[in-house]
């Protein structure tokens, strides 16, 4: 049966080699046999520019390229960690960058795909930061700096983010329900798939006065979280 796979929040990092291995195996097996693979953000723990020359980046690009080359289209959406993935990464990995949000036809059902950070509208600090770093001017200035300096800035940003996150109540870090409904109504969809919150679940809700579904992908910190969709429906699975 044809199947489409969705993953997000792998947060690939040289410090977690077992997860990188799990992902490369996933690409070789499940990835190759899928009709299509969507990576909905935060594939990498950090991405400081397409001139990234680390071993992790090249191993992952090679794995993606092999999987895409075997005939599985791979779409990659930016997350809040790897929003600098650009054209050179896409060319090197054989992937297609996907806008956030995007609407696809998934076996006859119109489905909205997002990373998920835009749904967390209670976290106003973060959204203000997001606006800044998504500015083309900020990105051009950042990318013009030497790699070592960018690594240093990325480390600082991550430390600041960990500090800020520590003081925030759990509810602020989750999606805002009204934003979810408004976003789904604006796109006229009854199904939304996203990641980011690391709270894998299938939620039922009402949108446009009709039953709707919000499918949330989990992270890959200790195992892999995969959503497998076929013409018969979608199923959240754990790997590893
Ligand atoms: Mn995220």
CSV table of C-alpha atoms and ligand atoms in Angstrom, one decimal:
chain,number,residue,atom,x,y,z
A,1,UNK,CA,0.0,0.0,0.0
A,2,UNK,CA,1.4,3.5,-0.8
A,3,UNK,CA,2.5,5.4,2.3
A,4,UNK,CA,3.7,8.9,3.2
A,5,UNK,CA,6.0,9.4,6.2
A,6,UNK,CA,6.2,12.5,8.4
A,7,UNK,CA,8.9,13.2,10.9
A,8,UNK,CA,10.2,16.2,12.8
A,9,UNK,CA,12.3,17.4,15.7
A,10,UNK,CA,15.2,14.9,15.2
A,11,UNK,CA,17.5,17.6,16.6
A,12,UNK,CA,20.5,15.7,15.0
A,13,UNK,CA,23.6,16.6,16.9
A,14,UNK,CA,27.1,15.1,17.0
A,15,UNK,CA,26.5,14.4,20.7
A,16,UNK,CA,23.8,11.9,19.9
A,17,UNK,CA,25.4,9.6,17.3
A,18,UNK,CA,22.9,6.7,17.9
A,19,UNK,CA,20.0,8.9,16.8
A,20,UNK,CA,21.9,9.9,13.6
A,21,UNK,CA,22.4,6.2,13.0
A,22,UNK,CA,18.7,5.5,13.6
A,23,UNK,CA,17.8,8.2,11.1
A,24,UNK,CA,20.2,7.0,8.4
A,25,UNK,CA,18.8,3.5,8.8
A,26,UNK,CA,15.3,4.9,8.7
A,27,UNK,CA,16.1,6.6,5.4
A,28,UNK,CA,17.6,3.4,3.9
A,29,UNK,CA,14.7,1.2,4.9
A,30,UNK,CA,11.4,3.1,5.5
A,31,UNK,CA,12.4,6.1,3.5
A,32,UNK,CA,13.2,4.2,0.4
A,33,UNK,CA,9.9,2.3,0.4
A,34,UNK,CA,7.8,5.3,1.1
A,35,UNK,CA,6.0,7.3,-1.6
A,36,UNK,CA,7.1,10.6,0.0
A,37,UNK,CA,8.9,11.8,3.1
A,38,UNK,CA,8.2,15.1,4.9
A,39,UNK,CA,10.6,16.4,7.5
A,40,UNK,CA,8.6,19.1,9.4
A,41,UNK,CA,11.4,21.1,11.0
A,42,UNK,CA,14.3,20.8,13.4
A,43,UNK,CA,16.1,18.1,11.5
A,44,UNK,CA,19.2,19.5,13.0
A,45,UNK,CA,19.8,20.8,16.5
A,46,UNK,CA,21.5,23.8,14.9
A,47,UNK,CA,22.2,24.9,11.4
A,48,UNK,CA,24.5,28.0,11.0
A,49,UNK,CA,24.6,28.1,7.2
A,50,UNK,CA,24.9,25.8,4.2
A,51,UNK,CA,28.7,26.1,4.3
A,52,UNK,CA,28.5,23.9,7.5
A,53,UNK,CA,31.5,21.5,7.0
A,54,UNK,CA,31.0,19.1,9.9
A,55,UNK,CA,30.9,15.3,9.6
A,56,UNK,CA,27.3,15.1,10.8
A,57,UNK,CA,26.0,17.4,8.1
A,58,UNK,CA,27.8,15.5,5.3
A,59,UNK,CA,26.6,12.1,6.5
A,60,UNK,CA,23.0,13.3,6.8
A,61,UNK,CA,23.1,15.1,3.4
A,62,UNK,CA,24.5,11.9,1.8
A,63,UNK,CA,21.8,9.8,3.4
A,64,UNK,CA,19.1,12.1,2.3
A,65,UNK,CA,20.6,12.3,-1.2
A,66,UNK,CA,20.6,8.5,-1.5
A,67,UNK,CA,17.0,8.2,-0.3
A,68,UNK,CA,15.8,10.9,-2.7
A,69,UNK,CA,17.9,9.4,-5.5
A,70,UNK,CA,16.1,6.1,-5.0
A,71,UNK,CA,12.9,7.8,-6.0
A,72,UNK,CA,11.4,9.1,-2.7
A,73,UNK,CA,10.7,12.8,-2.9
A,74,UNK,CA,11.8,14.4,0.4
A,75,UNK,CA,10.4,17.8,1.6
A,76,UNK,CA,12.1,19.7,4.4
A,77,UNK,CA,10.5,22.5,6.4
A,78,UNK,CA,12.4,24.9,8.5
A,79,UNK,CA,12.2,24.5,12.3
A,80,UNK,CA,13.2,27.1,14.9
A,81,UNK,CA,16.7,25.5,15.1
A,82,UNK,CA,17.5,25.0,11.4
A,83,UNK,CA,15.7,27.9,9.8
A,84,UNK,CA,18.9,28.7,7.9
A,85,UNK,CA,18.8,25.6,5.8
A,86,UNK,CA,19.1,27.0,2.3
A,87,UNK,CA,19.4,26.4,-1.4
A,88,UNK,CA,22.9,24.8,-1.2
A,89,UNK,CA,21.7,22.4,1.5
A,90,UNK,CA,18.7,21.5,-0.8
A,91,UNK,CA,21.0,20.9,-3.7
A,92,UNK,CA,23.4,18.8,-1.7
A,93,UNK,CA,20.7,16.7,0.0
A,94,UNK,CA,18.4,16.3,-3.0
A,95,UNK,CA,15.6,17.6,-0.8
A,96,UNK,CA,13.0,20.3,-1.6
A,97,UNK,CA,12.5,23.1,1.0
A,98,UNK,CA,8.9,23.4,2.0
A,99,UNK,CA,7.2,26.7,3.2
A,100,UNK,CA,5.7,26.8,6.7
A,101,UNK,CA,2.7,26.5,6.5
A,102,UNK,CA,2.0,24.3,3.4
A,103,UNK,CA,-1.2,22.6,2.3
A,104,UNK,CA,-1.0,19.2,0.6
A,105,UNK,CA,-3.4,16.7,-0.7
A,106,UNK,CA,-2.8,13.6,1.4
A,107,UNK,CA,-4.7,10.7,-0.2
A,108,UNK,CA,-7.7,12.9,-0.9
A,109,UNK,CA,-7.7,14.8,2.3
A,110,UNK,CA,-6.5,18.4,2.3
A,111,UNK,CA,-3.9,18.6,5.1
A,112,UNK,CA,-2.0,21.5,6.6
A,113,UNK,CA,1.6,21.0,7.5
A,114,UNK,CA,3.5,23.3,9.9
A,115,UNK,CA,6.6,23.1,12.1
A,116,UNK,CA,4.4,24.2,15.0
A,117,UNK,CA,6.2,27.2,16.5
A,118,UNK,CA,3.8,29.6,14.9
A,119,UNK,CA,1.0,28.0,16.8
A,120,UNK,CA,2.6,28.7,20.2
A,121,UNK,CA,1.3,32.3,20.3
A,122,UNK,CA,1.3,32.5,24.1
A,123,UNK,CA,5.1,32.5,23.9
A,124,UNK,CA,5.4,36.2,22.8
A,125,UNK,CA,9.1,36.4,23.6
A,126,UNK,CA,9.9,33.6,21.3
A,127,UNK,CA,7.7,35.0,18.5
A,128,UNK,CA,9.5,38.4,18.7
A,129,UNK,CA,12.8,36.6,18.5
A,130,UNK,CA,11.5,34.6,15.5
A,131,UNK,CA,10.5,37.8,13.6
A,132,UNK,CA,14.1,39.1,14.0
A,133,UNK,CA,16.0,36.0,12.9
A,134,UNK,CA,13.6,35.4,9.9
A,135,UNK,CA,14.4,38.9,8.5
A,136,UNK,CA,16.5,38.5,5.3
A,137,UNK,CA,18.8,41.3,6.5
A,138,UNK,CA,19.5,39.6,9.8
A,139,UNK,CA,20.2,36.4,8.0
A,140,UNK,CA,22.5,38.0,5.4
A,141,UNK,CA,24.5,39.7,8.1
A,142,UNK,CA,24.7,36.5,10.2
A,143,UNK,CA,25.7,34.4,7.2
A,144,UNK,CA,28.5,36.9,6.2
A,145,UNK,CA,30.3,36.1,9.5
A,146,UNK,CA,33.0,33.5,9.7
A,147,UNK,CA,31.8,29.9,10.6
A,148,UNK,CA,33.6,30.0,14.0
A,149,UNK,CA,31.8,33.2,15.0
A,150,UNK,CA,28.4,31.9,13.8
A,151,UNK,CA,29.0,28.7,15.9
A,152,UNK,CA,29.7,30.9,18.9
A,153,UNK,CA,26.6,33.1,18.4
A,154,UNK,CA,24.5,29.9,17.9
A,155,UNK,CA,25.8,28.6,21.2
A,156,UNK,CA,24.9,31.8,23.0
A,157,UNK,CA,21.5,31.9,21.5
A,158,UNK,CA,20.9,28.3,22.6
A,159,UNK,CA,22.0,29.1,26.2
A,160,UNK,CA,19.7,32.1,26.3
A,161,UNK,CA,16.9,30.0,25.0
A,162,UNK,CA,17.4,27.3,27.6
A,163,UNK,CA,17.4,29.9,30.4
A,164,UNK,CA,14.3,31.6,29.1
A,165,UNK,CA,12.5,28.2,28.6
A,166,UNK,CA,13.3,27.2,32.2
A,167,UNK,CA,11.3,30.0,33.6
A,168,UNK,CA,8.3,29.4,31.4
A,169,UNK,CA,5.2,27.5,32.5
A,170,UNK,CA,4.5,24.3,30.4
A,171,UNK,CA,1.3,25.8,29.0
A,172,UNK,CA,3.1,28.7,27.3
A,173,UNK,CA,5.3,26.2,25.5
A,174,UNK,CA,2.3,24.4,23.9
A,175,UNK,CA,0.1,25.4,21.1
A,176,UNK,CA,-2.7,28.0,21.7
A,177,UNK,CA,-6.0,26.2,21.0
A,178,UNK,CA,-7.6,29.3,19.4
A,179,UNK,CA,-4.6,29.8,17.1
A,180,UNK,CA,-4.9,26.2,16.0
A,181,UNK,CA,-8.6,26.6,15.2
A,182,UNK,CA,-8.1,30.0,13.5
A,183,UNK,CA,-5.2,28.7,11.4
A,184,UNK,CA,-7.1,25.6,10.3
A,185,UNK,CA,-10.2,27.6,9.4
A,186,UNK,CA,-8.1,30.1,7.5
A,187,UNK,CA,-6.6,27.3,5.4
A,188,UNK,CA,-10.0,25.5,5.2
A,189,UNK,CA,-8.5,22.2,6.4
A,190,UNK,CA,-9.8,19.5,8.8
A,191,UNK,CA,-6.4,18.0,9.3
A,192,UNK,CA,-3.2,19.5,10.7
A,193,UNK,CA,0.2,17.8,11.1
A,194,UNK,CA,2.9,19.5,13.1
A,195,UNK,CA,5.8,19.0,15.4
A,196,UNK,CA,7.8,21.3,17.6
A,197,UNK,CA,6.1,20.8,21.0
A,198,UNK,CA,7.5,17.3,21.4
A,199,UNK,CA,4.1,16.1,22.6
A,200,UNK,CA,3.2,13.3,20.2
A,201,UNK,CA,-0.6,12.8,20.1
A,202,UNK,CA,-3.6,12.7,17.9
A,203,UNK,CA,-6.1,15.3,19.0
A,204,UNK,CA,-9.7,15.6,17.9
A,205,UNK,CA,-11.2,19.1,17.7
A,206,UNK,CA,-13.9,21.0,15.9
A,207,UNK,CA,-13.0,23.3,13.0
A,208,UNK,CA,-15.6,25.0,10.7
A,209,UNK,CA,-18.2,23.2,12.8
A,210,UNK,CA,-16.9,19.8,11.6
A,211,UNK,CA,-14.7,17.2,13.3
A,212,UNK,CA,-11.0,17.7,12.7
A,213,UNK,CA,-7.7,16.2,13.6
A,214,UNK,CA,-4.4,17.6,14.9
A,215,UNK,CA,-1.6,15.1,14.6
A,216,UNK,CA,1.5,16.0,16.6
A,217,UNK,CA,4.9,14.4,15.8
A,218,UNK,CA,7.3,13.6,18.7
A,219,UNK,CA,11.0,14.2,18.9
A,220,UNK,CA,13.9,11.9,18.3
A,221,UNK,CA,15.8,12.4,21.6
A,222,UNK,CA,15.6,8.8,22.8
A,223,UNK,CA,13.7,7.1,20.0
A,224,UNK,CA,12.3,8.0,16.6
A,225,UNK,CA,8.7,9.3,16.2
A,226,UNK,CA,7.1,8.7,12.8
A,227,UNK,CA,3.7,9.3,11.4
A,228,UNK,CA,2.8,6.9,8.7
A,229,UNK,CA,-0.1,7.8,6.5
A,230,UNK,CA,-1.8,5.5,3.9
A,231,UNK,CA,-5.0,5.9,2.0
A,232,UNK,CA,-6.6,4.2,5.0
A,233,UNK,CA,-5.4,6.6,7.6
A,234,UNK,CA,-2.5,7.9,9.7
A,235,UNK,CA,-0.7,6.1,12.6
A,236,UNK,CA,1.9,7.5,15.0
A,237,UNK,CA,4.8,5.1,15.6
A,238,UNK,CA,7.9,4.8,17.7
A,239,UNK,CA,11.2,3.5,16.3
A,240,UNK,CA,14.3,2.2,18.0
B,1,LIG,MN1,11.0,23.2,17.1
